[in-house]
Short mmCIF file of C-alpha atoms in Angstrom, two decimals:
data_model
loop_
_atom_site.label_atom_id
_atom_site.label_comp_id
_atom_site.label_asym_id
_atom_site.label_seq_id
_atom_site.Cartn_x
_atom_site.Cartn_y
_atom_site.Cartn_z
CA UNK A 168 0.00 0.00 0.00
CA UNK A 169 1.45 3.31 -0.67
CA UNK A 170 2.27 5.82 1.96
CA UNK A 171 0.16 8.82 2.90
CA UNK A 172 1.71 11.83 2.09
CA UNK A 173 2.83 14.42 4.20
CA UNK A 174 0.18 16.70 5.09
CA UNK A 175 0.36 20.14 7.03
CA UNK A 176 -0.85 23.00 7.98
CA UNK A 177 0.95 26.43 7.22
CA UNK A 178 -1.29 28.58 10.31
CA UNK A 179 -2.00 32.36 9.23
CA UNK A 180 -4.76 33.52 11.89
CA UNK A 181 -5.58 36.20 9.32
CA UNK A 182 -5.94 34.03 6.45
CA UNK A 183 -3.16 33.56 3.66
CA UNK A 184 -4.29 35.72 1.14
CA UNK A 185 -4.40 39.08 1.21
CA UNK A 186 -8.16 40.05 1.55
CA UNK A 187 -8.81 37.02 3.38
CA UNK A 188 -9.58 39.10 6.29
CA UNK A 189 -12.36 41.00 4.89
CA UNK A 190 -14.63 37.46 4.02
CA UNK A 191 -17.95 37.48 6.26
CA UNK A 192 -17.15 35.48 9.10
CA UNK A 193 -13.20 35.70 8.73
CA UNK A 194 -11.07 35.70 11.97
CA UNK A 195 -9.53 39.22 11.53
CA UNK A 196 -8.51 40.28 15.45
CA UNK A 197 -5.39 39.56 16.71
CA UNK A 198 -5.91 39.73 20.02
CA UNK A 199 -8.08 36.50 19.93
CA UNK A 200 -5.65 34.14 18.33
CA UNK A 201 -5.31 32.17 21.70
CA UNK A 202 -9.35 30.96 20.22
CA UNK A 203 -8.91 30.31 16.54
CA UNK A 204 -5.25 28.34 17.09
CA UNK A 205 -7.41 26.27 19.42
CA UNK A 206 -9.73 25.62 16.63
CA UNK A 207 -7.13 25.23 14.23
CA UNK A 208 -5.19 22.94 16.23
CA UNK A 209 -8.09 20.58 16.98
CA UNK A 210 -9.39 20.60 13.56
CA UNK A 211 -5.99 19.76 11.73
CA UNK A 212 -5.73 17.17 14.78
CA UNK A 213 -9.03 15.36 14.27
CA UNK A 214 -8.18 15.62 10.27
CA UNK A 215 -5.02 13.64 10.89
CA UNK A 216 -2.96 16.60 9.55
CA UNK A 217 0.90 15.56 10.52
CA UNK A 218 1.78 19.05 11.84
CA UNK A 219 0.91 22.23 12.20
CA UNK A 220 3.76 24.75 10.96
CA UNK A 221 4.09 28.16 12.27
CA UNK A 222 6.48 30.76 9.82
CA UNK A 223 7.80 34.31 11.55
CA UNK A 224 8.56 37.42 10.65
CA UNK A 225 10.66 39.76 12.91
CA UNK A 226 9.63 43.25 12.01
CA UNK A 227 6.14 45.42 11.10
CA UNK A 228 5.21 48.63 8.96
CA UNK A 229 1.85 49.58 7.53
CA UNK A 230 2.79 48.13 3.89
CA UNK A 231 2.54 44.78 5.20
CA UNK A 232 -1.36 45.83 5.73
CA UNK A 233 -1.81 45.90 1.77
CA UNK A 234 1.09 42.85 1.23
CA UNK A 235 0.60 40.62 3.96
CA UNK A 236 -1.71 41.50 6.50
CA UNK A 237 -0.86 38.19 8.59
CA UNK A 238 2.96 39.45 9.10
CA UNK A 239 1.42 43.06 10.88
CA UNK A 240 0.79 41.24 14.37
CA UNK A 241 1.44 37.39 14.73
CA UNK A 242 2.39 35.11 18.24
CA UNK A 243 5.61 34.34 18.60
CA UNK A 244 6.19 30.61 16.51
CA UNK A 245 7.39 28.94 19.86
CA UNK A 246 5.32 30.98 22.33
CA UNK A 247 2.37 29.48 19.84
CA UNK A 248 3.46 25.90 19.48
CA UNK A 249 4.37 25.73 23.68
CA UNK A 250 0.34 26.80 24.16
CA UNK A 251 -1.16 24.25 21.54
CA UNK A 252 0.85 21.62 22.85
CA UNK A 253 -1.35 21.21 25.71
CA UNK A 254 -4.58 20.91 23.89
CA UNK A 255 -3.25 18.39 21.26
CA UNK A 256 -1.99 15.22 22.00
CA UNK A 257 -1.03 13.62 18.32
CA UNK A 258 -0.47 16.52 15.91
CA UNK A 259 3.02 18.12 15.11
CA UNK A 260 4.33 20.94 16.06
CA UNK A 261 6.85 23.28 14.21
CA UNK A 262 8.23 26.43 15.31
CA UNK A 263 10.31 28.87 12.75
CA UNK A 264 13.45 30.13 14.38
CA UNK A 265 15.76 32.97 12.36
CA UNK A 266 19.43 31.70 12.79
CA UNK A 267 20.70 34.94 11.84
CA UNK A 268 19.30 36.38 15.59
CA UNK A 269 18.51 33.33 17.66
CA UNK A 270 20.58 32.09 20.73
CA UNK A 271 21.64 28.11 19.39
CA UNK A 272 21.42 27.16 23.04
CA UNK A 273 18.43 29.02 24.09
CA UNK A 274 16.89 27.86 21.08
CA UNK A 275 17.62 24.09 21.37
CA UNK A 276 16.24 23.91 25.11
CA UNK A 277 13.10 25.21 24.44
CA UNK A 278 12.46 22.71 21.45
CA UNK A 279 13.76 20.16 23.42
CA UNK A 280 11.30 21.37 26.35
CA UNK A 281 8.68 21.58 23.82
CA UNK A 282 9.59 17.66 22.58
CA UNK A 283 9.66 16.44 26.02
CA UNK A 284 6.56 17.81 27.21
CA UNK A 285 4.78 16.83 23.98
CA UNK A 286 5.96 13.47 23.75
CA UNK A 287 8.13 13.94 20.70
CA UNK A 288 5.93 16.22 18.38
CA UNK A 289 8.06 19.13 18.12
CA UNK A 290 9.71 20.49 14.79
CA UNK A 291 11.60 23.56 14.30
CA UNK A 292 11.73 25.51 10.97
CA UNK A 293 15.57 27.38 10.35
CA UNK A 294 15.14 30.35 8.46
CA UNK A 295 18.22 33.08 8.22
CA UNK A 296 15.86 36.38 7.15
CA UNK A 297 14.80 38.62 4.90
CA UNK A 298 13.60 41.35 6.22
CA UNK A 299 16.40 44.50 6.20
CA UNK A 300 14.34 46.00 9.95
CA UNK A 301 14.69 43.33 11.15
CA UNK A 302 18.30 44.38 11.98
CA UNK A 303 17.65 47.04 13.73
CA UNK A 304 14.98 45.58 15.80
CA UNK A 305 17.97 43.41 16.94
CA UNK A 306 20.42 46.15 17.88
CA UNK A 307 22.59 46.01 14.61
CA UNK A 308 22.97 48.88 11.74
CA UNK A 309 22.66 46.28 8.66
CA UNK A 310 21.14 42.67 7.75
CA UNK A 311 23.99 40.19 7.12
CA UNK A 312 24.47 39.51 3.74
CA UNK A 313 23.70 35.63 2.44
CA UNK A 314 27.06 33.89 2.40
CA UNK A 315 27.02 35.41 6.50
CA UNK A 316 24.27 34.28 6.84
CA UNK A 317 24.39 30.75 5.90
CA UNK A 318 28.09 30.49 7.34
CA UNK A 319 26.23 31.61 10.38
CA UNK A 320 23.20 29.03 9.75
CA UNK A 321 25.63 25.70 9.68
CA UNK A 322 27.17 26.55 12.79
CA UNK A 323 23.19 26.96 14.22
CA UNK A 324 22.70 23.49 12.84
CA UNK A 325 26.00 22.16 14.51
CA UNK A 326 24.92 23.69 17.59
CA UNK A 327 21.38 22.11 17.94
CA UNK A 328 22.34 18.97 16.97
CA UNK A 329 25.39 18.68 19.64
CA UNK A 330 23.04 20.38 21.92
CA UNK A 331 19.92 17.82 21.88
CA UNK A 332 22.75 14.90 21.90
CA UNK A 333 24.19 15.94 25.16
CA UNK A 334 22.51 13.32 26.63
CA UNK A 335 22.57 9.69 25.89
CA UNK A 336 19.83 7.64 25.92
CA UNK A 337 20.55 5.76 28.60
CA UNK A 338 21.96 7.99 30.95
CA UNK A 339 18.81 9.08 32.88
CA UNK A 340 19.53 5.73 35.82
CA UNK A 341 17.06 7.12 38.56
CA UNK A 342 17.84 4.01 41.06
CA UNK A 343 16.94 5.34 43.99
CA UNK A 344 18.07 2.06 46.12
CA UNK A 345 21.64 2.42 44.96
CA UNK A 346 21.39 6.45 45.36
CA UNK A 347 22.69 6.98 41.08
CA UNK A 348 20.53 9.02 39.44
CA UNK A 349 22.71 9.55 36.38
CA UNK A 350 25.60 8.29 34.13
CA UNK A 351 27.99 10.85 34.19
CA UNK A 352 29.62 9.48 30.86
CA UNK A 353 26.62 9.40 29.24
CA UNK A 354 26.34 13.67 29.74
CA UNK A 355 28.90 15.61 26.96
CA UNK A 356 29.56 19.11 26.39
CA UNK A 357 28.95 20.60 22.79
CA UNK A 358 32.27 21.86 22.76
CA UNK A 359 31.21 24.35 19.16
CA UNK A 360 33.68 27.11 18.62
CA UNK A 361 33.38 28.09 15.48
CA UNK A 362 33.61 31.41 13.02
CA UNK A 363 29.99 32.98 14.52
CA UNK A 364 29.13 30.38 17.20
CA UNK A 365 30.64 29.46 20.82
CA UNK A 366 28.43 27.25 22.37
CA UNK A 367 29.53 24.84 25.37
CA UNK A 368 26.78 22.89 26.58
CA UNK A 369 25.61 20.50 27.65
CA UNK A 370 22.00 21.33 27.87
CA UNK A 371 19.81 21.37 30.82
CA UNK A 372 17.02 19.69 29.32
CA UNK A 373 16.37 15.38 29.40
CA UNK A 374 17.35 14.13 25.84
CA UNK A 375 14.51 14.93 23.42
CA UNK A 376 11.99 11.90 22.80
CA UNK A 377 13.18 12.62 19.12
CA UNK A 378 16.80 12.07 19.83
CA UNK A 379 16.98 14.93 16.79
CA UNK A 380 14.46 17.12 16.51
CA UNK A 381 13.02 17.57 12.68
CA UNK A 382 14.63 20.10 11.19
CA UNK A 383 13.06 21.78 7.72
CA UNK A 384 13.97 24.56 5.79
CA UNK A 385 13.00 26.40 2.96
CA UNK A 386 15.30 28.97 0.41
CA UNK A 387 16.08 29.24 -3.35
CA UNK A 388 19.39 30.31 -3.24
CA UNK A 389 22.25 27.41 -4.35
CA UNK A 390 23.50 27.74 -0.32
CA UNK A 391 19.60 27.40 1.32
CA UNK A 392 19.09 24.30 -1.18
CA UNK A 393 23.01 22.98 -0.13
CA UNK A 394 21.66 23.74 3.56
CA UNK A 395 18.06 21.59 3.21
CA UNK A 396 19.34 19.03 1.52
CA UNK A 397 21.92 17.71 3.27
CA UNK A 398 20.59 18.99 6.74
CA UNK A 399 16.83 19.29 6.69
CA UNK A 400 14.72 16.54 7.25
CA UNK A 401 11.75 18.61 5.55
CA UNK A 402 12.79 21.07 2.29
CA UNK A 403 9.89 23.31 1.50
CA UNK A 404 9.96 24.32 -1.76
CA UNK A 405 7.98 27.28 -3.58
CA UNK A 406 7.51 26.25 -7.48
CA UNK A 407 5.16 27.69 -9.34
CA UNK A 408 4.33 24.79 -11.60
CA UNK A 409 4.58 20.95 -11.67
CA UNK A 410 7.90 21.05 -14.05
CA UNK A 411 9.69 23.55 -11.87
CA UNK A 412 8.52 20.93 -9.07
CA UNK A 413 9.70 18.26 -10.21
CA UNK A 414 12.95 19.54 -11.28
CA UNK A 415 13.68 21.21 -7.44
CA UNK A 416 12.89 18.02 -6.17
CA UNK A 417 15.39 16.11 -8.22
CA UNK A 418 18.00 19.05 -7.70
CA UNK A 419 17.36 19.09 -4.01
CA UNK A 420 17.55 14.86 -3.99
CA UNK A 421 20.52 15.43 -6.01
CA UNK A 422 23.04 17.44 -3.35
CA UNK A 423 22.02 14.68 -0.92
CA UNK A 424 23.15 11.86 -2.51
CA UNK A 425 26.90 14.09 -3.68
CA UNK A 426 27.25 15.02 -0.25
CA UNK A 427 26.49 11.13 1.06
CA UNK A 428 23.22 11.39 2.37
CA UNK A 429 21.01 9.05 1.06
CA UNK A 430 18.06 10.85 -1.01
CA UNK A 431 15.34 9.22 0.58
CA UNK A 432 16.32 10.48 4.01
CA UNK A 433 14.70 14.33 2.66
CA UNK A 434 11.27 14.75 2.09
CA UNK A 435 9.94 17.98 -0.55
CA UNK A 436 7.15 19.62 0.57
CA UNK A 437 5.12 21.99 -1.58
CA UNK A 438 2.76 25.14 -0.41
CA UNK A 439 -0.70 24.99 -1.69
CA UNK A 440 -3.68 26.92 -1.41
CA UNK A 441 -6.59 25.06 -1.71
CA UNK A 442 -10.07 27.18 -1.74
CA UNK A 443 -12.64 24.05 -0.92
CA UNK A 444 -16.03 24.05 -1.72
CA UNK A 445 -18.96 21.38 -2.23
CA UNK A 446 -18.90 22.05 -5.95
CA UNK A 447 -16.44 23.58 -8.45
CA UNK A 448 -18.45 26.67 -9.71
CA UNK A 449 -19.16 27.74 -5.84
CA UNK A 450 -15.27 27.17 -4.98
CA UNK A 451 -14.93 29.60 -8.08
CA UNK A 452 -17.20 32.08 -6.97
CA UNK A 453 -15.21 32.60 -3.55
CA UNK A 454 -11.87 33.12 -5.46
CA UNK A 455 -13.83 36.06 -7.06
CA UNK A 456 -14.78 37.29 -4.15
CA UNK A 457 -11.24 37.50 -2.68
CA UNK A 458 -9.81 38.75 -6.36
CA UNK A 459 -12.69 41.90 -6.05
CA UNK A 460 -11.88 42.39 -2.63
CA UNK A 461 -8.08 43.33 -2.74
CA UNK A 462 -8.14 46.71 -2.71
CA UNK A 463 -6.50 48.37 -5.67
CA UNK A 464 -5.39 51.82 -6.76
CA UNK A 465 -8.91 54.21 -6.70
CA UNK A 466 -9.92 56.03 -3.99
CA UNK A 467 -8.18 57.17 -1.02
CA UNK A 468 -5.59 54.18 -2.08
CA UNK A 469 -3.09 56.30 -2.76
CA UNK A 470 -2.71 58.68 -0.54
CA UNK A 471 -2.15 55.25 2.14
CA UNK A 472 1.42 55.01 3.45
CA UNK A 473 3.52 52.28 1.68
CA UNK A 474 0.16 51.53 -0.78
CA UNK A 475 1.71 48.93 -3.51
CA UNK A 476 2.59 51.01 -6.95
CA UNK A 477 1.41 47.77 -8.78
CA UNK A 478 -2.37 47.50 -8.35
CA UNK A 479 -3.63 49.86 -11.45
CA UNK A 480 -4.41 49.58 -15.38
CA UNK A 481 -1.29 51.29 -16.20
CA UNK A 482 0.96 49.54 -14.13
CA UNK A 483 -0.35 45.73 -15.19
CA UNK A 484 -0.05 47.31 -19.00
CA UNK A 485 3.43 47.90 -18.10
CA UNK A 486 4.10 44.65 -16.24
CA UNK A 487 2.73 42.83 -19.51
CA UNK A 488 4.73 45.00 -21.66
CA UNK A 489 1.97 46.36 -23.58
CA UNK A 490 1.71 50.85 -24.07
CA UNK A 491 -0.74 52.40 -21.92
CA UNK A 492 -2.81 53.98 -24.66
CA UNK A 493 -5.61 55.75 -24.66
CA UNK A 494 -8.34 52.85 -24.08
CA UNK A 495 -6.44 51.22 -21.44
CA UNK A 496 -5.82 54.49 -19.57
CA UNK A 497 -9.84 55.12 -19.76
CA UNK A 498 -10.44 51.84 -18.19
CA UNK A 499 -12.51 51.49 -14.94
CA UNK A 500 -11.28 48.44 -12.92
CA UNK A 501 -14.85 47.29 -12.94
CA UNK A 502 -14.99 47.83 -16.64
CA UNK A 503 -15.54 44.29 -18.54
CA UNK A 504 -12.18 42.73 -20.43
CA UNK A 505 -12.97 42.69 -24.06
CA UNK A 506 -11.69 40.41 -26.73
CA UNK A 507 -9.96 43.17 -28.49
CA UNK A 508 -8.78 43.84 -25.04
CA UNK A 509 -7.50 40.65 -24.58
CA UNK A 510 -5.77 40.51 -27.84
CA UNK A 511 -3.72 43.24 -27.38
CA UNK A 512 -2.50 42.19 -24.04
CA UNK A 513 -0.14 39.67 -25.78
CA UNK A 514 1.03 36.02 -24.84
CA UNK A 515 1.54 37.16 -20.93
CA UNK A 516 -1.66 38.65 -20.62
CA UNK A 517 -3.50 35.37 -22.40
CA UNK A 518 -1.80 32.93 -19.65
CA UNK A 519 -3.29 36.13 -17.02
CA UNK A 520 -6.83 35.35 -18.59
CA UNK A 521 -6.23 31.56 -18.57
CA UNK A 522 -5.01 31.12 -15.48
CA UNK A 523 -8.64 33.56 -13.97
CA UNK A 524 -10.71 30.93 -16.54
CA UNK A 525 -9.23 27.97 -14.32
CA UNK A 526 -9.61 29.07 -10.74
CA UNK A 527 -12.13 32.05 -10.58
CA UNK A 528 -14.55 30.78 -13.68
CA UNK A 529 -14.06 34.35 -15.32
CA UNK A 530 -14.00 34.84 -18.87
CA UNK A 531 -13.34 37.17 -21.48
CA UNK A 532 -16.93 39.52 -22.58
CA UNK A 533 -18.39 37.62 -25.48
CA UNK A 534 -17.11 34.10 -24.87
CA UNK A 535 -20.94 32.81 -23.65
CA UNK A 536 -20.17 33.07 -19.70
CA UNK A 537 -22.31 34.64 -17.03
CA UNK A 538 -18.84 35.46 -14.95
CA UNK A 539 -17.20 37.75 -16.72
CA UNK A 540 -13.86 39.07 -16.21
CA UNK A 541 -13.09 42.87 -15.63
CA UNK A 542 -9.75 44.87 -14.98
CA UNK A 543 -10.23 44.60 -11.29
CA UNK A 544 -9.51 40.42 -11.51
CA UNK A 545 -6.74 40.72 -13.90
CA UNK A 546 -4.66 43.58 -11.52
CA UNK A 547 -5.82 41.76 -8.53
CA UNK A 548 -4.73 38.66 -9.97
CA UNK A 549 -1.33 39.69 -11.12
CA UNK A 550 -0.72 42.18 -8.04
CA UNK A 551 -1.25 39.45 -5.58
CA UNK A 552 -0.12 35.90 -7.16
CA UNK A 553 -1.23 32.68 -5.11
CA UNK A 554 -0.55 28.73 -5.15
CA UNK A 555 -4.40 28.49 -6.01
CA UNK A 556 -5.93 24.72 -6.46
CA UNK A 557 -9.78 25.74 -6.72
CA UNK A 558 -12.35 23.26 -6.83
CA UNK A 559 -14.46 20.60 -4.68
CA UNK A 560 -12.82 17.43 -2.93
CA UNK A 561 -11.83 15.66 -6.02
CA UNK A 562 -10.36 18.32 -7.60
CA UNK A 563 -8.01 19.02 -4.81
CA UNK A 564 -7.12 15.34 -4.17
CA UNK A 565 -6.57 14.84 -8.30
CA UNK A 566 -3.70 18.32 -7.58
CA UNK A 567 -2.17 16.19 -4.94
CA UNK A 568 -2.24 12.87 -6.06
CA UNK A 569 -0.65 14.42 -9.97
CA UNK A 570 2.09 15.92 -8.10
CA UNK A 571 3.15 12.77 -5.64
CA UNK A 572 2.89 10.66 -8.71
CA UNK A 573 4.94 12.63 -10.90
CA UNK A 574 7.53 13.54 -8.49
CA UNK A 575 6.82 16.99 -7.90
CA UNK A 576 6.85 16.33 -3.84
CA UNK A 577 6.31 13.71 -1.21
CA UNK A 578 4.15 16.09 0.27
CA UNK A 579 2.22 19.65 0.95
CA UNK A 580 2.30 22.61 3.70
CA UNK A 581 -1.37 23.98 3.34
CA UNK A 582 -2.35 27.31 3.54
CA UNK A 583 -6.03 28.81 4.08
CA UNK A 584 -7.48 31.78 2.53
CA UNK A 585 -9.21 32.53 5.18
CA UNK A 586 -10.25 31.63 8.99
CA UNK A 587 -11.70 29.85 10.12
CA UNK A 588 -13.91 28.73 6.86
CA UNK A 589 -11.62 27.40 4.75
CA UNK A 590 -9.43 25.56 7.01
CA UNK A 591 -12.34 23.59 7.81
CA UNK A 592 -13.53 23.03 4.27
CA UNK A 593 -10.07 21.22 3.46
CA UNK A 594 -10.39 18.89 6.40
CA UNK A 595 -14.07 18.53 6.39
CA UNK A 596 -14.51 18.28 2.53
CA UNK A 597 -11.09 17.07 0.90
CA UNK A 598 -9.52 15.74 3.86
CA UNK A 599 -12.09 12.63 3.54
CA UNK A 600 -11.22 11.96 -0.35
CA UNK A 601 -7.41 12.45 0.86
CA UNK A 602 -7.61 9.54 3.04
CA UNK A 603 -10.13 7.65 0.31
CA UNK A 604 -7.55 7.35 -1.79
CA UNK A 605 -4.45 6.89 0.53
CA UNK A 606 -3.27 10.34 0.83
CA UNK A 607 -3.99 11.37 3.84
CA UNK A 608 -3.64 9.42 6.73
CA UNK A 609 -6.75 8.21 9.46
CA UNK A 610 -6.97 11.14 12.41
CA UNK A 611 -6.23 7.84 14.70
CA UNK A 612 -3.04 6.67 12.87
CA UNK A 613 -0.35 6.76 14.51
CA UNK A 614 -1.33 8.22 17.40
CA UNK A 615 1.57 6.94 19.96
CA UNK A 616 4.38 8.07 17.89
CA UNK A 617 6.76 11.05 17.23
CA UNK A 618 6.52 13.77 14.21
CA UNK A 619 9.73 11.66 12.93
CA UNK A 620 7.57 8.79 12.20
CA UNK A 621 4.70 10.72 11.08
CA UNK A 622 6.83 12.10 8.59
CA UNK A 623 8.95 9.02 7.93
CA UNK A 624 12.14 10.56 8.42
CA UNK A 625 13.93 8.17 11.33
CA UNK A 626 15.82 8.72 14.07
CA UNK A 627 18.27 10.77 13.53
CA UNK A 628 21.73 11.38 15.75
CA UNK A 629 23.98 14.42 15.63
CA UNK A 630 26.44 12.19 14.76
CA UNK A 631 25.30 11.38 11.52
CA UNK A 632 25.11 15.58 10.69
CA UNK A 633 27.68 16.48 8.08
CA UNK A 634 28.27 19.87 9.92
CA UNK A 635 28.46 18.56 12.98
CA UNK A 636 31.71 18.10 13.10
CA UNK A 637 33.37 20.99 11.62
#
């Protein structure tokens, strides 16, 4: 029989796409996360979702309103995973840390707390930033450039991994008639000096359930993919098609095997954003919704600090590389797309138009369809670019069942629209065909073991870490 594939859940309170937010019903206050993580937690639990992942972001500014509305205010990734570990009991749990700022051995105790008290479910997600404020939110004038960073990020790895292996296995004794509560050879140091790091160890905290904790990471440059493929357990890929997919995946199995790992050891997973529905032309009609609900350039728009410059006519002519004349500057963004229109938006603009057929059911005036597609769904569309799969149950299981079988990835981080709605109409609608045909894996499956064997990786020492002992 195969294997299920790796299923997860990417948690934005505030929904994953921009306007999200603004859907009747949405979650959209921060200050009540602590209630819709519950939910969240729960449902992915009783879906038999293998984790839930938490990303970060270590800065704010009002652009990220119009961007990314999630990033504005978000719990901490470990202060969230520490408070839905104690109302889960099978789910995992991964935390992003940024290794460019983090404290290794402040870092690896409170995952290995976090593993400990869960009964092996943590994961932590190594990231080394992107954000340029973040700097100075951290006390320095610049962000490190990449090649610092990722120096930096090895020795992080290094760190953990000597870190959670302070202990051996058996050196908790705890015989209380002979008075030995531990083997004192069985307790190292870390004993890391390296270029960034110094870290001495050992840690305070029992030896994690996990022995090594899962580690995934996520980058495109050729040091991130060096860095996930011969350290992560989890890569997280972002391809925009199935053939880009499939060729990351090889790539990524590719530096393993050079560098002596074997392939099969790494798992690809893939972001998706599935908007579930009980039928294909209603899952359609809520993509429309959240296309004519980003809010473009008209108004009092542009007078808004840090408003995007890319969310007008004029500036998706331009992006298209098609003149601004006289016809396009006239148009209204609720103004129907014409065929003439569409022809002289060229070969880009035709896979634009396409691509709005597929997921939103919007076509072109004239073409016979009661949707039809205006400006405001081709600038929204372009402006603010998702990993849409849009349809009901089958649909979305026939997107992940194309992409395990062709090799694209062994498995998929997904990410709602919007909360709490859509979350629940993945598990509640596709997450039944997932399991149906294999994919997905029974709530009650594997209920006693760790994230490692949810995710298949195996136990894992620090002494099988390439870095660990530079």
């Amino acid at each position: 029989m195969t294997e299920p594939l790796i299923i997860g859940a990417m948690v934005r309170t505030l929904g994953a796409y921009p306007s999200g937010w603004r859907q009747p019903g949405a979650h959209r206050d921060p200050s009540s996360d602590a209630d819709i993580l519950r939910h969240i937690a729960r449902e992915g639990e009783d879906a038999g979702l293998d984790y839930l992942f938490f990303g970060d972001w270590l800065a704010t500014g009002p652009d990220l309103e119009f961007r990314d509305p999630y990033l504005l205010a978000r719990i901490d990734p470990v202060s969230a995973v520490l408070f839905l570990a104690g109302v889960t009991s099978r789910i995992g749990l991964i935390a992003t840390v940024n290794t460019t700022y983090a404290d290794p051995y402040a870092t690896a105790r409170s995952l290995a707390s976090l593993d400990v008290l869960t009964r092996g479910r943590a994961g932590i997600n190594l990231v080394t930033g992107a954000e340029p404020r973040a700097a100075g939110n951290h006390g320095r004038d610049a962000h490190a450039d990449n090649e610092t960073r990722y120096d930096r990020a090895e020795e992080f790895v290094a760190a953990l991994r000597r870190l959670w292996d302070s202990w051996s296995d058996d050196a908790w004794i705890a015989d209380a008639e002979r008075g030995v509560l531990i083997d004192p050879d069985g307790l190292r140091g870390a004993d890391l000096d390296g270029e960034h790091l110094r870290v001495s160890g050992p840690l305070n905290v029992a030896r994690p359930p996990q022995g090594q904790i899962p580690i995934v990471h996520a980058g495109t440059s050729a040091r991130s993919r060096v860095l996930a493929a011969t350290e992560a357990d989890l890569a997280l890929i972002a391809a925009p098609n199935l053939a880009d997919a499939i060729a990351t995946r090889r790539d990524l199995r590719d530096i393993a095997a050079a560098a002596g790992r074997s392939p099969e050891a790494l798992a690809v997973i893939a972001p998706v954003l599935p908007v579930v529905a009980d039928s294909d032309a209603e899952a359609h009609r809520i993509v429309e919704r959240l296309l004519a609900l980003v809010p473009l350039a008209e108004g009092h728009q542009p007078s808004r600090t840090a408003f995007p410059t890319n969310r007008s006519v004029a500036a998706l002519a331009d992006a298209l590389g098609v003149a601004p004349d006289d016809r396009l500057r006239a148009a209204g963004f609720d103004d129907e797309v014409t065929a003439d229109d569409a022809r002289r938006l060229g070969d880009a603009g035709a896979a634009l138009i396409d691509r709005l057929a597929r997921i939103a059911g919007l076509h072109v005036e004239g073409q016979g369809s009661s949707h039809a597609l205006t400006w405001r769904h081709l600038v929204a569309a372009h402006a603010v670019p998702a990993a849409f799969v849009v349809g009901d149950a089958s649909t979305i299981a026939d997107h992940f069942e194309t992409w395990r079988d062709e090799g694209a990835a062994d498995g998929f981080n997904v990410l709602s629209a919007f909360q709490p709605a859509q979350f629940e109409a993945f598990t509640r609608l596709a997450g039944p065909e997932l399991r149906r045909r294999g994919l997905l894996r029974r709530a009650d499956e594997g209920s006693t073991g760790t994230l490692r064997d949810r995710l298949g990786v195996g136990r894992r020492d620090a002494a099988s870490s390439a870095l660990a002992t530079r």
